[in-house]
PDB file of C-alpha atoms in Angstrom:
ATOM      1  CA  UNK Z  21      73.827  81.211 108.282  1.00 46.00           C
ATOM      2  CA  UNK Z  22      74.205  78.578 106.079  1.00 52.00           C
ATOM      3  CA  UNK Z  23      77.336  78.989 104.107  1.00 71.00           C
ATOM      4  CA  UNK Z  24      79.904  76.886 102.217  1.00 84.00           C
ATOM      5  CA  UNK Z  25      83.010  77.861 104.158  1.00 90.00           C
ATOM      6  CA  UNK Z  26      85.340  75.126 105.080  1.00 92.00           C
ATOM      7  CA  UNK Z  27      87.535  76.863 107.461  1.00 94.00           C
ATOM      8  CA  UNK Z  28      88.222  80.060 109.619  1.00 95.00           C
ATOM      9  CA  UNK Z  29      91.751  82.151 108.886  1.00 97.00           C
ATOM     10  CA  UNK Z  30      92.343  84.477 111.554  1.00 97.00           C
ATOM     11  CA  UNK Z  31      94.585  87.102 111.738  1.00 95.00           C
ATOM     12  CA  UNK Z  32      96.488  87.843 115.175  1.00 94.00           C
ATOM     13  CA  UNK Z  33      97.351  91.595 116.274  1.00 92.00           C
ATOM     14  CA  UNK Z  34      94.285  93.502 116.225  1.00 93.00           C
ATOM     15  CA  UNK Z  35      91.940  90.602 115.684  1.00 95.00           C
ATOM     16  CA  UNK Z  36      92.731  88.178 118.479  1.00 96.00           C
ATOM     17  CA  UNK Z  37      95.121  89.904 120.734  1.00 95.00           C
ATOM     18  CA  UNK Z  38      96.955  93.187 121.253  1.00 92.00           C
ATOM     19  CA  UNK Z  39     100.398  93.653 122.142  1.00 94.00           C
ATOM     20  CA  UNK Z  40     101.319  97.673 120.569  1.00 94.00           C
ATOM     21  CA  UNK Z  41     100.557  98.714 124.123  1.00 95.00           C
ATOM     22  CA  UNK Z  42     103.148  96.085 125.894  1.00 96.00           C
ATOM     23  CA  UNK Z  43     105.810  97.139 123.257  1.00 97.00           C
ATOM     24  CA  UNK Z  44     104.957 100.683 123.902  1.00 97.00           C
ATOM     25  CA  UNK Z  45     105.428 100.183 127.771  1.00 97.00           C
ATOM     26  CA  UNK Z  46     108.620  97.969 127.355  1.00 98.00           C
ATOM     27  CA  UNK Z  47     110.157 100.847 125.211  1.00 98.00           C
ATOM     28  CA  UNK Z  48     108.947 103.343 127.682  1.00 97.00           C
ATOM     29  CA  UNK Z  49     110.586 101.345 130.425  1.00 97.00           C
ATOM     30  CA  UNK Z  50     113.912 101.066 128.514  1.00 97.00           C
ATOM     31  CA  UNK Z  51     113.846 104.617 127.632  1.00 97.00           C
ATOM     32  CA  UNK Z  52     113.622 105.624 131.269  1.00 97.00           C
ATOM     33  CA  UNK Z  53     116.302 103.587 132.719  1.00 97.00           C
ATOM     34  CA  UNK Z  54     118.605 105.147 130.091  1.00 97.00           C
ATOM     35  CA  UNK Z  55     117.499 108.548 131.403  1.00 97.00           C
ATOM     36  CA  UNK Z  56     115.297 109.558 128.490  1.00 96.00           C
ATOM     37  CA  UNK Z  57     111.464 110.316 129.286  1.00 94.00           C
ATOM     38  CA  UNK Z  58     109.656 110.157 125.742  1.00 94.00           C
ATOM     39  CA  UNK Z  59     106.611 112.609 126.082  1.00 95.00           C
ATOM     40  CA  UNK Z  60     104.374 109.902 123.902  1.00 95.00           C
ATOM     41  CA  UNK Z  61     105.184 107.419 126.557  1.00 93.00           C
ATOM     42  CA  UNK Z  62     106.924 105.012 124.260  1.00 94.00           C
ATOM     43  CA  UNK Z  63     104.494 105.107 120.729  1.00 96.00           C
ATOM     44  CA  UNK Z  64     107.480 106.356 118.507  1.00 97.00           C
ATOM     45  CA  UNK Z  65     109.715 103.956 120.119  1.00 97.00           C
ATOM     46  CA  UNK Z  66     107.247 101.004 119.376  1.00 97.00           C
ATOM     47  CA  UNK Z  67     107.272 102.030 115.625  1.00 97.00           C
ATOM     48  CA  UNK Z  68     110.680 102.394 115.444  1.00 98.00           C
ATOM     49  CA  UNK Z  69     111.048  99.148 117.508  1.00 97.00           C
ATOM     50  CA  UNK Z  70     108.587  97.187 114.450  1.00 95.00           C
ATOM     51  CA  UNK Z  71     110.625  99.035 111.699  1.00 95.00           C
ATOM     52  CA  UNK Z  72     113.854  97.507 113.388  1.00 97.00           C
ATOM     53  CA  UNK Z  73     112.086  93.674 113.805  1.00 94.00           C
ATOM     54  CA  UNK Z  74     111.342  93.070 110.031  1.00 89.00           C
ATOM     55  CA  UNK Z  75     113.347  90.810 107.901  1.00 84.00           C
ATOM     56  CA  UNK Z  76     112.702  87.340 106.275  1.00 80.00           C
ATOM     57  CA  UNK Z  77     111.424  86.300 110.010  1.00 85.00           C
ATOM     58  CA  UNK Z  78     110.531  89.191 111.866  1.00 91.00           C
ATOM     59  CA  UNK Z  79     112.059  89.507 115.388  1.00 95.00           C
ATOM     60  CA  UNK Z  80     110.943  91.604 118.142  1.00 96.00           C
ATOM     61  CA  UNK Z  81     113.903  90.975 119.944  1.00 97.00           C
ATOM     62  CA  UNK Z  82     116.417  92.162 117.310  1.00 97.00           C
ATOM     63  CA  UNK Z  83     114.496  95.311 116.841  1.00 97.00           C
ATOM     64  CA  UNK Z  84     114.949  96.021 120.595  1.00 98.00           C
ATOM     65  CA  UNK Z  85     118.654  95.091 120.187  1.00 98.00           C
ATOM     66  CA  UNK Z  86     118.671  97.328 117.458  1.00 97.00           C
ATOM     67  CA  UNK Z  87     117.009 100.102 118.742  1.00 98.00           C
ATOM     68  CA  UNK Z  88     119.376  99.972 121.793  1.00 98.00           C
ATOM     69  CA  UNK Z  89     122.133 100.542 119.842  1.00 97.00           C
ATOM     70  CA  UNK Z  90     120.811 103.044 117.590  1.00 97.00           C
ATOM     71  CA  UNK Z  91     120.071 105.162 120.488  1.00 97.00           C
ATOM     72  CA  UNK Z  92     123.209 104.334 122.396  1.00 97.00           C
ATOM     73  CA  UNK Z  93     121.538 102.904 125.724  1.00 97.00           C
ATOM     74  CA  UNK Z  94     123.658 101.306 128.054  1.00 96.00           C
ATOM     75  CA  UNK Z  95     120.955  99.828 130.716  1.00 96.00           C
ATOM     76  CA  UNK Z  96     118.606  97.938 130.536  1.00 96.00           C
ATOM     77  CA  UNK Z  97     117.049  94.445 129.378  1.00 97.00           C
ATOM     78  CA  UNK Z  98     118.630  92.623 126.712  1.00 97.00           C
ATOM     79  CA  UNK Z  99     115.952  91.878 123.300  1.00 97.00           C
ATOM     80  CA  UNK Z 100     114.959  88.727 124.208  1.00 97.00           C
ATOM     81  CA  UNK Z 101     113.923  89.688 127.801  1.00 98.00           C
ATOM     82  CA  UNK Z 102     112.204  92.820 126.209  1.00 98.00           C
ATOM     83  CA  UNK Z 103     110.561  90.171 123.953  1.00 97.00           C
ATOM     84  CA  UNK Z 104     109.635  88.086 127.062  1.00 97.00           C
ATOM     85  CA  UNK Z 105     108.014  91.153 128.931  1.00 97.00           C
ATOM     86  CA  UNK Z 106     105.926  92.170 125.864  1.00 97.00           C
ATOM     87  CA  UNK Z 107     104.798  88.352 125.517  1.00 96.00           C
ATOM     88  CA  UNK Z 108     103.885  88.426 129.423  1.00 96.00           C
ATOM     89  CA  UNK Z 109     102.077  91.708 129.058  1.00 96.00           C
ATOM     90  CA  UNK Z 110      99.927  90.796 125.492  1.00 94.00           C
ATOM     91  CA  UNK Z 111      96.697  90.146 126.363  1.00 91.00           C
ATOM     92  CA  UNK Z 112      93.871  88.273 123.884  1.00 95.00           C
ATOM     93  CA  UNK Z 113      90.779  90.913 123.667  1.00 95.00           C
ATOM     94  CA  UNK Z 114      88.275  90.124 126.209  1.00 95.00           C
ATOM     95  CA  UNK Z 115      85.464  88.817 124.121  1.00 95.00           C
ATOM     96  CA  UNK Z 116      87.958  86.300 122.133  1.00 96.00           C
ATOM     97  CA  UNK Z 117      87.980  83.122 124.384  1.00 94.00           C
ATOM     98  CA  UNK Z 118      84.168  83.020 123.913  1.00 93.00           C
ATOM     99  CA  UNK Z 119      83.709  83.772 120.463  1.00 93.00           C
ATOM    100  CA  UNK Z 120      86.250  80.804 119.579  1.00 94.00           C
ATOM    101  CA  UNK Z 121      84.515  78.349 122.173  1.00 92.00           C
ATOM    102  CA  UNK Z 122      81.505  79.146 120.085  1.00 90.00           C
ATOM    103  CA  UNK Z 123      83.093  79.024 116.648  1.00 90.00           C
ATOM    104  CA  UNK Z 124      84.671  75.487 117.393  1.00 91.00           C
ATOM    105  CA  UNK Z 125      81.272  74.369 118.256  1.00 90.00           C
ATOM    106  CA  UNK Z 126      80.473  75.094 114.378  1.00 89.00           C
ATOM    107  CA  UNK Z 127      83.121  72.506 113.449  1.00 90.00           C
ATOM    108  CA  UNK Z 128      85.162  74.261 110.999  1.00 90.00           C
ATOM    109  CA  UNK Z 129      88.733  74.352 111.326  1.00 93.00           C
ATOM    110  CA  UNK Z 130      90.446  77.271 112.630  1.00 95.00           C
ATOM    111  CA  UNK Z 131      93.932  78.454 111.967  1.00 96.00           C
ATOM    112  CA  UNK Z 132      95.803  81.491 112.839  1.00 96.00           C
ATOM    113  CA  UNK Z 133      97.944  83.022 109.981  1.00 94.00           C
ATOM    114  CA  UNK Z 134     100.010  86.126 111.384  1.00 92.00           C
ATOM    115  CA  UNK Z 135     103.485  87.171 109.586  1.00 87.00           C
ATOM    116  CA  UNK Z 136     104.892  88.605 112.671  1.00 86.00           C
ATOM    117  CA  UNK Z 137     107.754  87.619 115.183  1.00 92.00           C
ATOM    118  CA  UNK Z 138     106.696  83.924 115.816  1.00 93.00           C
ATOM    119  CA  UNK Z 139     107.569  83.590 119.562  1.00 95.00           C
ATOM    120  CA  UNK Z 140     105.981  86.722 119.886  1.00 95.00           C
ATOM    121  CA  UNK Z 141     102.752  85.848 117.951  1.00 94.00           C
ATOM    122  CA  UNK Z 142     102.709  82.037 119.796  1.00 94.00           C
ATOM    123  CA  UNK Z 143     103.320  83.784 123.201  1.00 95.00           C
ATOM    124  CA  UNK Z 144     100.688  86.173 123.031  1.00 94.00           C
ATOM    125  CA  UNK Z 145      98.442  83.271 121.637  1.00 95.00           C
ATOM    126  CA  UNK Z 146      99.365  81.095 124.446  1.00 94.00           C
ATOM    127  CA  UNK Z 147      96.139  81.624 126.919  1.00 94.00           C
ATOM    128  CA  UNK Z 148      94.007  80.368 123.983  1.00 94.00           C
ATOM    129  CA  UNK Z 149      95.897  77.249 123.841  1.00 86.00           C
ATOM    130  CA  UNK Z 150      93.920  74.518 122.220  1.00 88.00           C
ATOM    131  CA  UNK Z 151      91.511  76.699 119.978  1.00 94.00           C
ATOM    132  CA  UNK Z 152      93.273  76.312 117.109  1.00 96.00           C
ATOM    133  CA  UNK Z 153      94.011  73.494 114.608  1.00 95.00           C
ATOM    134  CA  UNK Z 154      97.055  75.240 113.355  1.00 95.00           C
ATOM    135  CA  UNK Z 155      99.314  78.631 114.000  1.00 95.00           C
ATOM    136  CA  UNK Z 156     101.087  79.487 110.995  1.00 94.00           C
ATOM    137  CA  UNK Z 157     103.558  82.575 111.483  1.00 91.00           C
ATOM    138  CA  UNK Z 158     106.615  83.913 109.117  1.00 88.00           C
ATOM    139  CA  UNK Z 159     108.281  80.457 109.462  1.00 87.00           C
ATOM    140  CA  UNK Z 160     105.135  78.936 107.585  1.00 90.00           C
ATOM    141  CA  UNK Z 161     104.496  82.026 105.437  1.00 88.00           C
ATOM    142  CA  UNK Z 162     107.284  83.567 104.687  1.00 81.00           C
ATOM    143  CA  UNK Z 163     108.131  87.226 104.572  1.00 71.00           C
ATOM    144  CA  UNK Z 164     105.692  89.839 103.586  1.00 73.00           C
ATOM    145  CA  UNK Z 165     103.360  92.366 105.203  1.00 75.00           C
ATOM    146  CA  UNK Z 166      99.618  91.448 106.056  1.00 77.00           C
ATOM    147  CA  UNK Z 167      98.589  92.020 102.391  1.00 81.00           C
ATOM    148  CA  UNK Z 168     100.349  88.860 101.805  1.00 88.00           C
ATOM    149  CA  UNK Z 169      99.167  86.848 104.501  1.00 92.00           C
ATOM    150  CA  UNK Z 170      96.028  85.746 103.071  1.00 93.00           C
ATOM    151  CA  UNK Z 171      97.334  84.412  99.576  1.00 93.00           C
ATOM    152  CA  UNK Z 172     100.394  82.752 101.690  1.00 92.00           C
ATOM    153  CA  UNK Z 173      97.675  80.983 103.968  1.00 93.00           C
ATOM    154  CA  UNK Z 174      95.684  79.489 101.537  1.00 93.00           C
ATOM    155  CA  UNK Z 175      98.847  77.693  99.841  1.00 93.00           C
ATOM    156  CA  UNK Z 176     100.019  76.363 102.823  1.00 93.00           C
ATOM    157  CA  UNK Z 177      96.534  75.235 103.666  1.00 93.00           C
ATOM    158  CA  UNK Z 178      96.006  73.645 100.048  1.00 93.00           C
ATOM    159  CA  UNK Z 179      92.732  75.134 100.120  1.00 92.00           C
ATOM    160  CA  UNK Z 180      90.585  76.979  97.575  1.00 94.00           C
ATOM    161  CA  UNK Z 181      90.535  80.435  98.798  1.00 94.00           C
ATOM    162  CA  UNK Z 182      86.857  80.654  97.774  1.00 94.00           C
ATOM    163  CA  UNK Z 183      86.165  78.083 100.595  1.00 94.00           C
ATOM    164  CA  UNK Z 184      87.746  80.060 103.405  1.00 96.00           C
ATOM    165  CA  UNK Z 185      86.826  82.890 105.592  1.00 96.00           C
ATOM    166  CA  UNK Z 186      89.631  85.474 106.495  1.00 96.00           C
ATOM    167  CA  UNK Z 187      89.102  87.488 109.428  1.00 97.00           C
ATOM    168  CA  UNK Z 188      91.576  90.373 110.317  1.00 95.00           C
ATOM    169  CA  UNK Z 189      91.916  93.760 111.515  1.00 94.00           C
ATOM    170  CA  UNK Z 190      94.512  94.785 108.275  1.00 92.00           C
ATOM    171  CA  UNK Z 191      93.067  96.640 105.663  1.00 91.00           C
ATOM    172  CA  UNK Z 192      95.553  95.556 103.167  1.00 91.00           C
ATOM    173  CA  UNK Z 193      94.700  91.935 104.221  1.00 92.00           C
ATOM    174  CA  UNK Z 194      91.101  92.450 103.787  1.00 93.00           C
ATOM    175  CA  UNK Z 195      91.718  93.511 100.535  1.00 92.00           C
ATOM    176  CA  UNK Z 196      93.674  90.779  99.374  1.00 93.00           C
ATOM    177  CA  UNK Z 197      91.002  88.139 100.460  1.00 94.00           C
ATOM    178  CA  UNK Z 198      88.803  89.970  98.429  1.00 93.00           C
ATOM    179  CA  UNK Z 199      91.000  89.649  95.135  1.00 94.00           C
ATOM    180  CA  UNK Z 200      91.723  85.785  96.087  1.00 94.00           C
ATOM    181  CA  UNK Z 201      87.539  85.691  96.352  1.00 94.00           C
ATOM    182  CA  UNK Z 202      87.444  84.467 100.096  1.00 95.00           C
ATOM    183  CA  UNK Z 203      84.299  85.343 102.336  1.00 94.00           C
ATOM    184  CA  UNK Z 204      86.116  88.047 104.602  1.00 95.00           C
ATOM    185  CA  UNK Z 205      85.424  89.935 107.921  1.00 95.00           C
ATOM    186  CA  UNK Z 206      87.327  93.124 108.659  1.00 95.00           C
ATOM    187  CA  UNK Z 207      87.621  93.622 112.538  1.00 95.00           C
ATOM    188  CA  UNK Z 208      87.201  97.428 113.064  1.00 94.00           C
ATOM    189  CA  UNK Z 209      87.678  97.999 116.759  1.00 92.00           C
ATOM    190  CA  UNK Z 210      88.419 101.506 116.477  1.00 87.00           C
ATOM    191  CA  UNK Z 211      85.240 102.301 114.866  1.00 87.00           C
ATOM    192  CA  UNK Z 212      86.660 103.644 111.682  1.00 87.00           C
ATOM    193  CA  UNK Z 213      85.159 104.242 108.683  1.00 85.00           C
ATOM    194  CA  UNK Z 214      84.168 101.192 106.234  1.00 81.00           C
ATOM    195  CA  UNK Z 215      85.750 101.025 102.932  1.00 78.00           C
ATOM    196  CA  UNK Z 216      83.413 101.440  99.990  1.00 74.00           C
ATOM    197  CA  UNK Z 217      84.311  97.764  98.826  1.00 82.00           C
ATOM    198  CA  UNK Z 218      83.303  96.216 102.019  1.00 87.00           C
ATOM    199  CA  UNK Z 219      79.616  95.463 102.511  1.00 87.00           C
ATOM    200  CA  UNK Z 220      78.123  96.099 106.002  1.00 85.00           C
ATOM    201  CA  UNK Z 221      78.053  92.262 106.647  1.00 89.00           C
ATOM    202  CA  UNK Z 222      81.874  92.224 106.158  1.00 93.00           C
ATOM    203  CA  UNK Z 223      82.666  94.644 109.181  1.00 93.00           C
ATOM    204  CA  UNK Z 224      82.774  93.123 112.321  1.00 95.00           C
ATOM    205  CA  UNK Z 225      83.376  95.420 115.514  1.00 94.00           C
ATOM    206  CA  UNK Z 226      85.019  92.430 117.430  1.00 94.00           C
ATOM    207  CA  UNK Z 227      84.981  88.708 117.258  1.00 95.00           C
ATOM    208  CA  UNK Z 228      81.415  88.220 118.200  1.00 92.00           C
ATOM    209  CA  UNK Z 229      80.601  88.335 114.749  1.00 92.00           C
ATOM    210  CA  UNK Z 230      82.322  85.217 113.882  1.00 93.00           C
ATOM    211  CA  UNK Z 231      79.733  82.797 115.695  1.00 89.00           C
ATOM    212  CA  UNK Z 232      76.756  84.557 113.909  1.00 89.00           C
ATOM    213  CA  UNK Z 233      78.420  84.036 110.365  1.00 91.00           C
ATOM    214  CA  UNK Z 234      78.762  80.390 111.558  1.00 89.00           C
ATOM    215  CA  UNK Z 235      75.719  80.284 112.493  1.00 84.00           C
ATOM    216  CA  UNK Z 236      76.054  79.374 115.889  1.00 75.00           C
ATOM    217  CA  UNK Z 237      76.059  81.641 119.159  1.00 64.00           C
ATOM    218  CA  UNK Z 238      75.277  81.978 122.629  1.00 55.00           C
ATOM    219  CA  UNK Z 239      73.197  84.733 124.996  1.00 42.00           C
ATOM    220  CA  UNK Z 240      76.252  84.576 127.578  1.00 45.00           C
ATOM    221  CA  UNK Z 241      78.575  85.630 125.324  1.00 41.00           C
ATOM    222  CA  UNK Z 242      80.229  88.867 126.897  1.00 42.00           C
ATOM    223  CA  UNK Z 243      80.643  92.360 125.649  1.00 39.00           C
ATOM    224  CA  UNK Z 244      84.177  93.216 124.437  1.00 37.00           C
ATOM    225  CA  UNK Z 245      85.617  95.349 126.908  1.00 33.00           C
TER     226      UNK Z 245
END
């Protein structure tokens, strides 16, 4: 596909890697050590940890420490140890390494922009070392949720938003990208209903759509698992 995109901006969570199951697993382990047995196996605790992690520079380690204090837990790992455990359990999605390899062949810079905990983001992307021209986290992007990321990334890159492709699983981020005039692709791994303002070509079921957008492809690209 011929287009005028000069660089690709990729969100991280839900786009390149998943760590929600890892946070839930670690939170559940902490609860079990402290004689709690959540029936949802850590889903509610994961949401609470993420709420407690928020700040000008989000920190999952601080979120776990605050959860421990909030619940009066006396056993288990420190917040930093919990975060390290989450990083060890986090995984890129199955199709991502091959999809990035194909995209690199197109010659456009690939930039990750994620407003989460910098240590977590960089750790989760470690298996993909070398694929990206830059990894922007809360340190570079500043405070703000997913909806603020496209604006902050374009500003940091000193790029015309209309010459960027923004790829994200966040509806808020995709909406903001559209307002900025960015080309955009919503990664809809869960098969949710497409929003009315999105064109069919702006919805991808996984990152395999990146190669097709950039006009490169490979018959050996694996199906996402």
